[in-house]
Short mmCIF file of C-alpha atoms in Angstrom, two decimals:
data_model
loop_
_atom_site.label_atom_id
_atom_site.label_comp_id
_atom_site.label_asym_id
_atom_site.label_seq_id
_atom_site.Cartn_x
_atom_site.Cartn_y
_atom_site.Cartn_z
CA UNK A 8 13.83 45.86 -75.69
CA UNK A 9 10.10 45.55 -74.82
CA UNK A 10 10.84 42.92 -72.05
CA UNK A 11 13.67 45.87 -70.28
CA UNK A 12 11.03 47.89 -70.70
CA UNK A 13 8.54 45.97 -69.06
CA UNK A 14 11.14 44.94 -66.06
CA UNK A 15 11.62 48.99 -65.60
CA UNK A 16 8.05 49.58 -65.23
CA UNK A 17 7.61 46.82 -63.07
CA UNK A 18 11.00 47.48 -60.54
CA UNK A 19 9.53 51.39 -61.05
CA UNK A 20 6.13 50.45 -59.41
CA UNK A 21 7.16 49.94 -55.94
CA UNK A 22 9.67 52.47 -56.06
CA UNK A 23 6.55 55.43 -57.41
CA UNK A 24 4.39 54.42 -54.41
CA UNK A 25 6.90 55.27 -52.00
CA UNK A 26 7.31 58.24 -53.38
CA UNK A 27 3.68 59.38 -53.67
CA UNK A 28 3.16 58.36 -50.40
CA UNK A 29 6.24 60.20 -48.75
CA UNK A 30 4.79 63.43 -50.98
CA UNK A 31 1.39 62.65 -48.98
CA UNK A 32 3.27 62.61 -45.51
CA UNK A 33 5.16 65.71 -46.82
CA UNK A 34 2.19 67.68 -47.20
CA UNK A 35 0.54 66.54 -43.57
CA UNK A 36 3.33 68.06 -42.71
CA UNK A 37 3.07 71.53 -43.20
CA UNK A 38 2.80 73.83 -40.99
CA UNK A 39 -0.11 75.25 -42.63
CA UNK A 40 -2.16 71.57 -42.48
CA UNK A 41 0.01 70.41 -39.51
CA UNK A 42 -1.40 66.77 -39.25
CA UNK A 43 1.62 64.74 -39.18
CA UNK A 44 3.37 67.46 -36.65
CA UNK A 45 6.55 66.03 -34.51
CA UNK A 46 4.36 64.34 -31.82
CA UNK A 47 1.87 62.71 -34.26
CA UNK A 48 5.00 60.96 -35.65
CA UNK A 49 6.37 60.29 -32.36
CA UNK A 50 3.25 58.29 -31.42
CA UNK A 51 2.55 56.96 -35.05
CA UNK A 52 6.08 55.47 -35.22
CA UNK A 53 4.83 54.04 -31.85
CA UNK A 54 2.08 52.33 -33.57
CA UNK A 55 4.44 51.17 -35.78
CA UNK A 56 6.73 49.29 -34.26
CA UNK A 57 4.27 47.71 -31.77
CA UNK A 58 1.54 46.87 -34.30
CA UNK A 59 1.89 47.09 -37.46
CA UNK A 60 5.38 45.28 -38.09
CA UNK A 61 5.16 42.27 -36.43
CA UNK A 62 1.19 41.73 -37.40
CA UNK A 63 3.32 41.95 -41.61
CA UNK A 64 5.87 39.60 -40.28
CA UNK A 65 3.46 37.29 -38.80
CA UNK A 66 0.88 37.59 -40.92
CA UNK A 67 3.49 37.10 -44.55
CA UNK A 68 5.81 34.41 -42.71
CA UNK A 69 3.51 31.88 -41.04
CA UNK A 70 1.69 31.63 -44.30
CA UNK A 71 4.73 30.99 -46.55
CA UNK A 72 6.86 28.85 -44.17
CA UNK A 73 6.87 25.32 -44.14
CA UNK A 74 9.53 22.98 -42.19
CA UNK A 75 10.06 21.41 -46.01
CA UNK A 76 10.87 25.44 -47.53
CA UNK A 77 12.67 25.76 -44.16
CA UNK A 78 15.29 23.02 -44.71
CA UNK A 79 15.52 24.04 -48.59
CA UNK A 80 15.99 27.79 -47.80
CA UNK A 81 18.84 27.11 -44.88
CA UNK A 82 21.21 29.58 -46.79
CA UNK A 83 18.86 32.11 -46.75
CA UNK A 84 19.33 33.70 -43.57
CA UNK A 85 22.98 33.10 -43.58
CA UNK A 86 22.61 35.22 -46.90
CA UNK A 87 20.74 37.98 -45.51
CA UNK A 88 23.29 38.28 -42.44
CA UNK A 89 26.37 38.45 -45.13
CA UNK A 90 23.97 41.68 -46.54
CA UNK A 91 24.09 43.25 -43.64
CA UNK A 92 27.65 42.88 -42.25
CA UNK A 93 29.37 43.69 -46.02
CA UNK A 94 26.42 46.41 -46.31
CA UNK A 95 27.91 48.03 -42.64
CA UNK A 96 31.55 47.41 -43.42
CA UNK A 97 31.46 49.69 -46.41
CA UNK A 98 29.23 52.14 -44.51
CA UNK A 99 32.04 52.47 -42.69
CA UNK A 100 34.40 52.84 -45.40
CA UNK A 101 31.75 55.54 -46.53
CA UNK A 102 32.17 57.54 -43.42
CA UNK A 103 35.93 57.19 -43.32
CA UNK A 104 36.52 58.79 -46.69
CA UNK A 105 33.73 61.71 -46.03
CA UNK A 106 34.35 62.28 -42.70
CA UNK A 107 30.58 63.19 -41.25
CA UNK A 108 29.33 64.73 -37.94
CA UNK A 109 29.43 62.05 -35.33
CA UNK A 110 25.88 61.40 -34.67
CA UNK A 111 25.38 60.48 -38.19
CA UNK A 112 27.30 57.87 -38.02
CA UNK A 113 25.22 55.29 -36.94
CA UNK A 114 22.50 56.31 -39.66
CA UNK A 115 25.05 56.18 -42.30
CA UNK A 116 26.01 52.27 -41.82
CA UNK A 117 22.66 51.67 -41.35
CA UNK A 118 21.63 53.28 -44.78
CA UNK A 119 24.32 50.72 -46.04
CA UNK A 120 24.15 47.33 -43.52
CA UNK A 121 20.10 47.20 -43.86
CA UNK A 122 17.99 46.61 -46.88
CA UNK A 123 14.44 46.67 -47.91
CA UNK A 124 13.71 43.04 -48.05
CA UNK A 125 10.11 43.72 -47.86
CA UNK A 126 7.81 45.23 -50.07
CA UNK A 127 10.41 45.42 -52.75
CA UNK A 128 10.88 41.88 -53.58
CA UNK A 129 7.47 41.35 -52.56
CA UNK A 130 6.03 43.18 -55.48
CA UNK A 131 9.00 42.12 -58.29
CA UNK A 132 9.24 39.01 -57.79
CA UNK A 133 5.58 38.28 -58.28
CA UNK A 134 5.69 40.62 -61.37
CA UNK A 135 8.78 38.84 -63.20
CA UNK A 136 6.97 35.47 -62.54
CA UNK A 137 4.10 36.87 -64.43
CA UNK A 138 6.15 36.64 -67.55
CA UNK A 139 5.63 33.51 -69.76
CA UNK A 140 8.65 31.99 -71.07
CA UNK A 141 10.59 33.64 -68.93
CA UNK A 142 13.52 31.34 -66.45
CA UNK A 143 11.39 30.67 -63.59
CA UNK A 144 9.01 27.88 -65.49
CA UNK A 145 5.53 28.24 -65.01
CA UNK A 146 3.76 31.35 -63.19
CA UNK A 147 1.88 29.75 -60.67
CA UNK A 148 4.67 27.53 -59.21
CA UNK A 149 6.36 30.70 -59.53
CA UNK A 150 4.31 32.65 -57.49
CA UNK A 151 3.92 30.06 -55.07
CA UNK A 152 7.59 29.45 -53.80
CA UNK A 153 8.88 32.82 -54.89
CA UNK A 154 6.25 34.41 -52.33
CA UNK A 155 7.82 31.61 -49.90
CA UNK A 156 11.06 33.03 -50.38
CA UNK A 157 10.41 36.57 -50.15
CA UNK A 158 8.55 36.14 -46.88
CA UNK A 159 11.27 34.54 -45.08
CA UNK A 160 13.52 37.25 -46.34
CA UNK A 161 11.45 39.74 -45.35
CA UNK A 162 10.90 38.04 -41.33
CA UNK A 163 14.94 37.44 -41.72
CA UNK A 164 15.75 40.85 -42.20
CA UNK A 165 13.60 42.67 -40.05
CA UNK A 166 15.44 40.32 -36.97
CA UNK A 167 18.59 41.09 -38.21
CA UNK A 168 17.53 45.14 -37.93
CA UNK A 169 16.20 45.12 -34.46
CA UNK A 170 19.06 42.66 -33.01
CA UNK A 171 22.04 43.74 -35.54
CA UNK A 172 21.89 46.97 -36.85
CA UNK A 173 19.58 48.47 -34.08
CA UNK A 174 22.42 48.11 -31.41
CA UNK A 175 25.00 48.84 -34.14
CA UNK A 176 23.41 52.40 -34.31
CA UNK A 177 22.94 52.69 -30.66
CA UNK A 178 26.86 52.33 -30.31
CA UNK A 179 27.84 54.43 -33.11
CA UNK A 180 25.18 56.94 -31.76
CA UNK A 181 26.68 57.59 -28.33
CA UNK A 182 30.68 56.96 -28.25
CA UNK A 183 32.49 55.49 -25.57
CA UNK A 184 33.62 57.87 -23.13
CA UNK A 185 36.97 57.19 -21.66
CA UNK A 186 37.07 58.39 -18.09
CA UNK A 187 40.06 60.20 -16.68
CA UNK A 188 42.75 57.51 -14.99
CA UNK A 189 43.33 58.88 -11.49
CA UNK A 190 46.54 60.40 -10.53
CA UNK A 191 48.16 60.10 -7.21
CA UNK A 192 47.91 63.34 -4.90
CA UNK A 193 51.87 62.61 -4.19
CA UNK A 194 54.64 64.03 -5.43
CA UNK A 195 56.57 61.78 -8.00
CA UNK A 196 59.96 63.07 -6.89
CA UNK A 197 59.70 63.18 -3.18
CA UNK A 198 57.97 59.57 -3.79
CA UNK A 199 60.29 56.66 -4.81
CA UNK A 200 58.49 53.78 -5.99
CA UNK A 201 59.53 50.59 -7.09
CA UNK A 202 59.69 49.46 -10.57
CA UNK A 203 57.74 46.33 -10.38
CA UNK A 204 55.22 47.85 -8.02
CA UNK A 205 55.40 50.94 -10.97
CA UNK A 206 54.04 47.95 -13.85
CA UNK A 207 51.61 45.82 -11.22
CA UNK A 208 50.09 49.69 -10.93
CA UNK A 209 50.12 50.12 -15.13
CA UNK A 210 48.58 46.52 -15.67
CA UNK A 211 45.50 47.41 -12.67
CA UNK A 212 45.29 50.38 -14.94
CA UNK A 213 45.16 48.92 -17.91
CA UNK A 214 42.46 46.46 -16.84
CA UNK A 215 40.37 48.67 -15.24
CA UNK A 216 40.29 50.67 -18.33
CA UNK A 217 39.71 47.58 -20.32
CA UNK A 218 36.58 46.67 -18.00
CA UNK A 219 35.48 50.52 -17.98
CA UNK A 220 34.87 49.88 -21.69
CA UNK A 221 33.05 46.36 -22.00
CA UNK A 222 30.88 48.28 -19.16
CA UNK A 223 30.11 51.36 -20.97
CA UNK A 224 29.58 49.24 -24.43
CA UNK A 225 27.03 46.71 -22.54
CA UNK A 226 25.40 49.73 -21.27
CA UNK A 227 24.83 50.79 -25.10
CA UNK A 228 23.82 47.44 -26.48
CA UNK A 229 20.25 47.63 -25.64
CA UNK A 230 19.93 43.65 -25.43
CA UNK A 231 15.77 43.57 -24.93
CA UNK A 232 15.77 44.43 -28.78
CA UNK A 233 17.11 40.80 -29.45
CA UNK A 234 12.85 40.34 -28.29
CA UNK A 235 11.40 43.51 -29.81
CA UNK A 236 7.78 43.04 -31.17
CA UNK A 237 8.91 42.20 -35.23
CA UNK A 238 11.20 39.58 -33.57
CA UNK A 239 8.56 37.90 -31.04
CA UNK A 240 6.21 37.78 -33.97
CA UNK A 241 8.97 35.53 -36.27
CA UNK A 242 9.42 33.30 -33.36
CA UNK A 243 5.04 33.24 -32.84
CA UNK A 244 4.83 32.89 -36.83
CA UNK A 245 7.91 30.21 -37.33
CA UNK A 246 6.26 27.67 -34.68
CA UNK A 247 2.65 28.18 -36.29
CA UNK A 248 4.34 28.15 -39.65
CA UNK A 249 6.32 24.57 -39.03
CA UNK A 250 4.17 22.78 -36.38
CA UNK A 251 1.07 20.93 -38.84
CA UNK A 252 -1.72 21.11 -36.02
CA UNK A 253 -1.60 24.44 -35.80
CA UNK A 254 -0.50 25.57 -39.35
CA UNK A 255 -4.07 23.69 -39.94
CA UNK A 256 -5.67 25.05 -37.17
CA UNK A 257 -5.13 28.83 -38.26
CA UNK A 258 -3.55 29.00 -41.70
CA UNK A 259 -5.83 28.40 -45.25
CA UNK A 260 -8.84 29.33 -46.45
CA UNK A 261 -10.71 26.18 -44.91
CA UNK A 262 -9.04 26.64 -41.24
CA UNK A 263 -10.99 27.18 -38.07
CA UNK A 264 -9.26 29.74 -36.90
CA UNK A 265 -8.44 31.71 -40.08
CA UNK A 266 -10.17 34.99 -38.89
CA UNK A 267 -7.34 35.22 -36.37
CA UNK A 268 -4.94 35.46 -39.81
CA UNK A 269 -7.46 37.81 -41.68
CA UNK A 270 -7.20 40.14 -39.19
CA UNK A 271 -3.56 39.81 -38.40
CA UNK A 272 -3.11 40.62 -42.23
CA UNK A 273 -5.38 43.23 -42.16
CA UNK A 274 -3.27 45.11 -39.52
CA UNK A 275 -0.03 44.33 -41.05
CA UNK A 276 -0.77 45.82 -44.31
CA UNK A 277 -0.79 49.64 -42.63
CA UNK A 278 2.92 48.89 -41.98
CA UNK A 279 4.56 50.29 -44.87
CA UNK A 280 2.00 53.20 -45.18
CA UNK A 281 2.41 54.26 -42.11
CA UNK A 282 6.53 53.94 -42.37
CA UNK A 283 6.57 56.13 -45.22
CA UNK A 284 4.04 58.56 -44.39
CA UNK A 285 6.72 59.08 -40.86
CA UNK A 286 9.82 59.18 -43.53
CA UNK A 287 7.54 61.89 -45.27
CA UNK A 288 6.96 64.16 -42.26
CA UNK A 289 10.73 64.06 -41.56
CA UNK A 290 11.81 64.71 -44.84
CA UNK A 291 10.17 68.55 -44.16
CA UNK A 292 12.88 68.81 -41.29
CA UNK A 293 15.41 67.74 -43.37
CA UNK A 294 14.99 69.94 -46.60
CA UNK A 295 14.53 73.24 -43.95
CA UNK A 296 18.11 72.16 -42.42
CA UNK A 297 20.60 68.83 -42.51
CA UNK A 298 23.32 68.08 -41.41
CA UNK A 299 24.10 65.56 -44.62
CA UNK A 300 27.34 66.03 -47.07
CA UNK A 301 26.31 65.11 -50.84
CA UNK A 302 29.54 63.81 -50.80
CA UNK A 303 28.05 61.16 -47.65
CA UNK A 304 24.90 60.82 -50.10
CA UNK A 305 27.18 59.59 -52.55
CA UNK A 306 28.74 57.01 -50.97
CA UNK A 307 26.21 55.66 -49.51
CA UNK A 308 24.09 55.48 -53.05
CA UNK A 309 27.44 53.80 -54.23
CA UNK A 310 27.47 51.08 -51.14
CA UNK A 311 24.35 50.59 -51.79
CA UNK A 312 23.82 50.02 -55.84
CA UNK A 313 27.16 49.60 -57.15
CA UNK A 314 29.49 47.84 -54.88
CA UNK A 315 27.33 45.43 -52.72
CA UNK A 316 25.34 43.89 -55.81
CA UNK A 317 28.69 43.09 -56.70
CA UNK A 318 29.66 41.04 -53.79
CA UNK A 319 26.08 39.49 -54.00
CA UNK A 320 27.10 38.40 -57.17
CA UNK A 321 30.30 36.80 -56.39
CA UNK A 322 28.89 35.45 -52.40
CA UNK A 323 25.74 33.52 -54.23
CA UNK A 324 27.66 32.43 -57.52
CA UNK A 325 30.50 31.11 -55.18
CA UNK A 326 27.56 29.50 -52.76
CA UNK A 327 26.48 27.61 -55.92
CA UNK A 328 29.64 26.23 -56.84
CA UNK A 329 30.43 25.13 -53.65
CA UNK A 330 27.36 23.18 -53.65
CA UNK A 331 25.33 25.50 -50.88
CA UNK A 332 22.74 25.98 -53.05
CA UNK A 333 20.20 24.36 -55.38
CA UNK A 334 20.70 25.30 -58.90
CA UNK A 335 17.24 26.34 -58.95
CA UNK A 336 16.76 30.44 -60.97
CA UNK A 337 14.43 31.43 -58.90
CA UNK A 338 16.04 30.76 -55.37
CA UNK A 339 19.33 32.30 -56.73
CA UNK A 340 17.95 35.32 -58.15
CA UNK A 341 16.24 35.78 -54.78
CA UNK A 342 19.19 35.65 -53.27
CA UNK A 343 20.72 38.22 -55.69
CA UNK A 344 17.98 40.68 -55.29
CA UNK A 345 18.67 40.94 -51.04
CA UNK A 346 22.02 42.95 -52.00
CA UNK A 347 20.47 45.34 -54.81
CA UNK A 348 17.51 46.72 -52.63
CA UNK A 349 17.06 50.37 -51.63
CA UNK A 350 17.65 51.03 -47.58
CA UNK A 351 14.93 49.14 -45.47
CA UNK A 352 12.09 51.02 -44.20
CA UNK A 353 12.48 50.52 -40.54
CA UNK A 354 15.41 52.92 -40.69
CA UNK A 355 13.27 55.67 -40.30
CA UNK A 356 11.30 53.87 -37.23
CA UNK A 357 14.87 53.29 -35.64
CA UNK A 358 16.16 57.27 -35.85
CA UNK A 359 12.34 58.21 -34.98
CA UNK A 360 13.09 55.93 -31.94
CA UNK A 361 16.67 57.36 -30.73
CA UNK A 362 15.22 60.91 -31.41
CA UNK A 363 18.34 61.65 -33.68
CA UNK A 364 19.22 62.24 -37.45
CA UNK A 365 15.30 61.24 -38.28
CA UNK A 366 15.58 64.62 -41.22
CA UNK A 367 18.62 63.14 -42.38
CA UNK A 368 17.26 59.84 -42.98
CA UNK A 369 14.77 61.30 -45.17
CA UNK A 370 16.99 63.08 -47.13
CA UNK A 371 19.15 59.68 -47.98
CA UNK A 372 15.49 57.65 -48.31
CA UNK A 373 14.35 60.12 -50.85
CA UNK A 374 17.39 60.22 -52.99
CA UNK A 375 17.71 56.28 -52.45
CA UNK A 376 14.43 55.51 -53.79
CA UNK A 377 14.89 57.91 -56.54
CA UNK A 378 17.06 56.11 -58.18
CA UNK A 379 15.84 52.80 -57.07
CA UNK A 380 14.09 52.27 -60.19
CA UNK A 381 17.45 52.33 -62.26
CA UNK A 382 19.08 49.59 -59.61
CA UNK A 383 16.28 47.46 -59.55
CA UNK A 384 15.72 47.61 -63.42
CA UNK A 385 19.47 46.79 -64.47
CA UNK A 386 20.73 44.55 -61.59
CA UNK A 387 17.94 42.21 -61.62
CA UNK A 388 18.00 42.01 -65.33
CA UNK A 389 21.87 40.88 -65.06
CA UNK A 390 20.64 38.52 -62.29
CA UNK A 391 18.04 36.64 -64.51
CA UNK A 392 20.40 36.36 -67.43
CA UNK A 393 23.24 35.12 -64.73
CA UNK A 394 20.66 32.19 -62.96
CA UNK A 395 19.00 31.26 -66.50
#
């Protein structure tokens, strides 16, 4: 009893920060105080997404990655992507059954596809390894690869947002159009035409419709995100990370150039501040007037903390027995953790971005991360008793 209660306090931790720091951005807010007004978000969320994410994904993945972790960890990112593409096919099972306005749609599989595979397991996992006796073996070895692990989640998923579920929201955002087929100016019964001139005509059609489409969907699917800032600094951080000379050269204590990681560390650690002080600000918007259905709400808190732990559970446990995966606790329960996480973060950088649903983001962040600390307190205690 006094170790659940210990795991609740620890998975609540995270989860209270968030909160007192979206009631912070709440209150600059105001219209009385006015210091976190529309455009100061607009040009914060700027900052964001320029500076302060990839200098965190730099900064946490250079220093954790190894080519040795690398080769041990191959399932990882193949893990991650299965998050996001079961997380976005029951987003849009959510928005089937409830049926919202169309320019929520995109935020809505998003909620679902992309989780917080940042700070989250950055601050349990460390906790849990804390614990003596416990299944991970000793705390400092722990600490070490667990960290390891959670950084390369953390760089994996924030590619997978600004390549995957970036241009996944774009489309969803902004339908495809189809344009009117042009009709002939003659008259059809003064005009005989030949039947097989009649279906060459329908197939032209047909095609040109067909390439109308891949057209107008290429036009959506904004491709220079595959290289947006967070993903440039994986690449930067991945070659530093695996190539010895300059892993020596700038990572450590004892290296040359370790100011250069200081400071790139110093930067990156206003990136989650600075997220939820934006999701803050919005959420003002969205209590004075959304467009979001509790019934929406709902289903995606369901997606979200109910039915995509469970395919975690069955996707890892069936990677094991396959022979995937080591059989080592700590690596599995990572694992488990990427598909019982709260909505990522970046979310509310991505709507701040397109200029659209950015109130009704906060509204599902705050209810998401209200009842994060009851996901994040059961699931991973079922996940330590299933790896033990």
């Amino acid at each position: 009893m006094m170790k659940l209660l210990h795991l609740f306090i620890t998975s609540s931790k995270p989860v209270v920060e968030i909160l007192l720091i979206t009631i912070v951005g709440f209150y600059m807010a105001l219209d009385g105080v006015n210091l976190l007004g529309q455009d100061a978000r607009k040009y914060l969320n700027n900052i964001v997404f320029y500076v302060f994410s990839p200098s965190l994904i730099g900064s946490r993945l250079a220093d954790s990655v190894t080519y040795e972790s690398l080769v041990k960890m191959w399932f990882m990112p193949v893990n991650v992507l299965l998050t996001f593409i079961i997380g976005s096919l029951l987003g849009w099972i959510v928005i089937v059954i409830t049926k919202p306005p169309s320019q929520l749609r995109g935020l809505i599989v998003g909620c679902c596809a992309a989780g917080n595979l940042g700070n989250m397991p950055l601050i349990i996992v460390p906790a849990i390894c804390k614990e003596r006796g416990g299944p991970f073996g000793d705390p400092e070895n722990c600490q070490k690869y667990g960290m390891g692990y959670v950084a390369l989640s953390m760089a994996m998923g924030s590619v997978y947002i600004w390549t995957y579920v970036y241009n996944l929201m774009r489309v969803l955002n902004s339908p495809i159009e189809t344009q009117p087929s042009i009709e002939s100016n003659y008259d059809t019964c003064k005009v005989p035409l030949i039947s097989s001139q009649e279906e060459d005509n329908q197939k032209v059609g047909r095609w040109d419709k067909v390439k109308r489409r891949i057209v107008s969907l290429s036009e959506k699917v904004n491709l220079s995100t595959i290289f947006a800032p967070s993903t440039i600094a994986a690449m930067i951080a991945l070659v530093i990370g695996l190539i010895t000379p300059l892993r020596k050269l700038i990572i450590g204590n004892g290296a040359p150039l370790g100011v250069l990681q200081d400071s790139v560390t110093l930067v990156g650690d206003g990136a989650i501040p600075a997220m939820t002080l934006i999701i803050g600000g919005n959420l003002l918007k969205g209590m004075r007037s959304s467009g979001m259905k509790k019934s929406t709400i709902i289903g995606v808190l369901v997606a979200r903390y109910i039915l995509l732990p469970i395919s975690g559970v069955l996707i890892v446990r069936g990677a094991y027995k396959l022979d995937l995966i080591t059989s080592e606790p700590l690596y599995q329960f990572v694992l488990l953790i990427q598909y019982a996480v709260p909505p990522a973060m970046n979310l509310g950088t991505i709507t701040q971005l397109f200029g659209a649903g950015e109130s009704e983001c906060s509204v599902i962040m705050l209810w998401t991360y209200a009842l994060a600390s009851v996901s994040l307190t059961a699931w991973p205690t079922f996940f330590m008793w299933l790896v033990a």
